[in-house]
Amino acid sequence: MATARAWSSCLLFTTSSLVLFATLSAAISVEYAPGLSENFYDKSCPQATEIVSSYVTKFLKKDKTFAGAFNRLQFHDCWVGGCDGSVLLNSTATNSTEREAHVNFGLRGVEEVDEIKAALETACPGSVSCADILILAAREATVKVSYKPPVSNP
């Protein structure tokens, strides 16, 4: 039990560190790939980041471990075939989705992402992709649980 808990903590730390590194690296104005941009939604949904951030804050107040949940969702979404939001799809009677795959057992945060998506659809219908919501939620959650404001010494 202690080994599983230690492994889980190590995995959460590693994932959070990688996302934090990616987030901080993104602050440097370097183009990683043509067409990718932090300000992609500035015209189509300028309040996208604020909406995601406010919902992530709400979820983290309820349970700080949602930071890990959002990172795990994002990781599993991007694992095979790229980041496409497919980990959020529900299975049907004729089709089993990757969300039901054994490697995705225990994914949390899907309902919360659905809530964020509903708010974004109200503000900016059809603008923000599910894959981008996962990335934004993981980034915002990681920053919110990692960042500690500097203490000023008198």
Coordinates of C-alpha atoms in Angstrom, one line a residue:
M1 CA 0.0 0.0 0.0
A2 CA 2.8 2.4 0.9
T3 CA 4.7 1.5 -2.2
A4 CA 1.6 2.2 -4.4
R5 CA 1.1 5.5 -2.6
A6 CA 4.7 6.5 -3.1
W7 CA 4.5 5.4 -6.8
S8 CA 1.4 7.5 -7.2
S9 CA 3.0 10.5 -5.6
C10 CA 6.1 10.1 -7.8
L11 CA 4.0 9.8 -11.0
L12 CA 1.9 12.8 -10.0
F13 CA 5.0 14.9 -9.3
T14 CA 6.7 13.8 -12.6
T15 CA 3.6 14.6 -14.6
S16 CA 3.0 17.9 -12.9
S17 CA 6.6 18.8 -13.3
L18 CA 6.5 18.1 -17.1
V19 CA 3.3 20.1 -17.5
L20 CA 4.7 22.9 -15.4
F21 CA 7.9 22.9 -17.5
A22 CA 5.8 23.0 -20.7
T23 CA 3.7 25.8 -19.3
L24 CA 6.7 27.9 -18.3
S25 CA 8.4 27.1 -21.6
A26 CA 5.3 28.4 -23.4
A27 CA 5.7 31.7 -21.7
I28 CA 8.9 32.2 -23.7
S29 CA 7.7 33.4 -27.1
V30 CA 9.0 30.5 -29.1
E31 CA 6.9 28.9 -31.8
Y32 CA 6.9 25.2 -31.3
A33 CA 5.1 24.2 -34.4
P34 CA 3.4 26.1 -37.2
G35 CA -0.1 27.1 -36.2
L36 CA 0.3 26.5 -32.5
S37 CA -0.2 29.6 -30.4
E38 CA -1.1 30.5 -26.8
N39 CA -3.3 33.3 -28.1
F40 CA -5.2 31.1 -30.6
Y41 CA -8.6 31.9 -29.0
D42 CA -8.0 35.6 -28.6
K43 CA -10.4 36.5 -31.3
S44 CA -12.9 33.6 -31.4
C45 CA -13.2 33.2 -27.6
P46 CA -11.1 35.8 -25.7
Q47 CA -12.5 34.7 -22.3
A48 CA -11.6 31.0 -22.8
T49 CA -8.6 31.0 -20.5
E50 CA -10.5 33.0 -17.8
I51 CA -13.5 30.6 -18.0
V52 CA -11.3 27.5 -17.7
S53 CA -9.3 29.1 -14.9
S54 CA -12.3 29.9 -12.8
Y55 CA -13.8 26.4 -13.1
V56 CA -10.4 24.8 -12.3
T57 CA -10.2 27.0 -9.2
K58 CA -13.7 25.9 -8.2
F59 CA -12.8 22.2 -8.7
L60 CA -9.4 22.5 -6.8
K61 CA -11.2 24.1 -3.9
K62 CA -13.3 21.0 -3.7
D63 CA -10.4 18.6 -4.2
K64 CA -6.8 19.6 -4.8
T65 CA -6.2 16.2 -6.4
F66 CA -8.1 17.4 -9.5
A67 CA -4.7 18.8 -10.6
G68 CA -3.5 15.3 -11.1
A69 CA -6.8 14.2 -12.6
F70 CA -6.7 16.8 -15.3
N71 CA -3.0 16.0 -16.0
R72 CA -3.8 12.3 -16.3
L73 CA -6.8 13.0 -18.6
Q74 CA -4.6 15.2 -20.8
F75 CA -1.8 12.5 -20.8
H76 CA -4.2 9.7 -21.8
D77 CA -5.8 11.8 -24.5
C78 CA -2.4 12.5 -26.1
W79 CA -1.0 9.0 -25.6
V80 CA -2.0 7.4 -28.9
G81 CA -2.6 9.2 -32.1
G82 CA -2.2 12.8 -30.7
C83 CA -4.3 15.1 -28.6
D84 CA -7.8 15.0 -29.9
G85 CA -10.2 14.9 -27.0
S86 CA -11.2 11.3 -27.8
V87 CA -10.7 10.2 -24.2
L88 CA -13.8 12.2 -23.3
L89 CA -16.1 10.3 -25.7
N90 CA -18.7 7.9 -24.3
S91 CA -19.1 4.4 -25.7
T92 CA -22.2 3.4 -27.6
A93 CA -23.9 0.0 -28.0
T94 CA -21.9 -0.6 -31.2
N95 CA -18.6 1.2 -30.4
S96 CA -16.3 1.0 -27.4
T97 CA -14.2 4.2 -26.9
E98 CA -10.7 4.6 -25.5
R99 CA -12.3 6.0 -22.3
E100 CA -13.4 2.4 -21.5
A101 CA -10.0 0.9 -22.3
H102 CA -8.3 -0.9 -19.4
V103 CA -5.3 1.5 -19.5
N104 CA -7.7 4.4 -18.8
F105 CA -9.4 2.7 -15.8
G106 CA -10.1 5.2 -13.1
L107 CA -9.8 8.4 -15.1
R108 CA -11.4 11.3 -13.1
G109 CA -12.4 14.8 -14.1
V110 CA -14.5 14.0 -17.2
E111 CA -17.6 15.4 -15.6
E112 CA -15.7 18.5 -14.6
V113 CA -14.4 18.9 -18.2
D114 CA -18.0 18.5 -19.4
E115 CA -18.9 21.4 -17.1
I116 CA -16.1 23.6 -18.4
K117 CA -17.1 22.7 -22.0
A118 CA -20.8 23.7 -21.3
A119 CA -19.6 27.1 -20.0
L120 CA -17.4 27.7 -23.0
E121 CA -20.2 26.6 -25.4
T122 CA -22.5 29.2 -23.7
A123 CA -19.9 32.0 -24.1
C124 CA -18.4 31.0 -27.4
P125 CA -20.4 28.3 -29.2
G126 CA -18.4 25.9 -31.3
S127 CA -15.1 27.7 -30.7
V128 CA -12.9 25.8 -28.2
S129 CA -12.0 22.2 -28.9
C130 CA -12.2 19.5 -26.2
A131 CA -8.5 18.7 -26.6
D132 CA -7.7 22.3 -25.9
I133 CA -10.0 22.3 -22.9
L134 CA -8.0 19.3 -21.5
I135 CA -4.7 21.1 -22.1
L136 CA -5.9 24.4 -20.6
A137 CA -7.4 22.6 -17.5
A138 CA -4.2 20.7 -17.0
R139 CA -2.1 23.8 -17.3
E140 CA -4.2 25.9 -15.1
A141 CA -4.5 23.2 -12.4
T142 CA -0.7 22.6 -12.4
V143 CA 0.1 26.3 -12.1
K144 CA -2.5 26.8 -9.3
V145 CA -1.2 24.0 -7.1
S146 CA 2.5 24.7 -7.9
Y147 CA 2.7 28.5 -7.7
K148 CA 3.6 30.0 -4.4
P149 CA 3.7 33.8 -4.3
P150 CA 7.0 35.3 -3.3
V151 CA 7.3 36.3 0.4
S152 CA 8.5 39.8 0.8
N153 CA 10.9 40.5 3.6
P154 CA 10.5 43.8 5.4

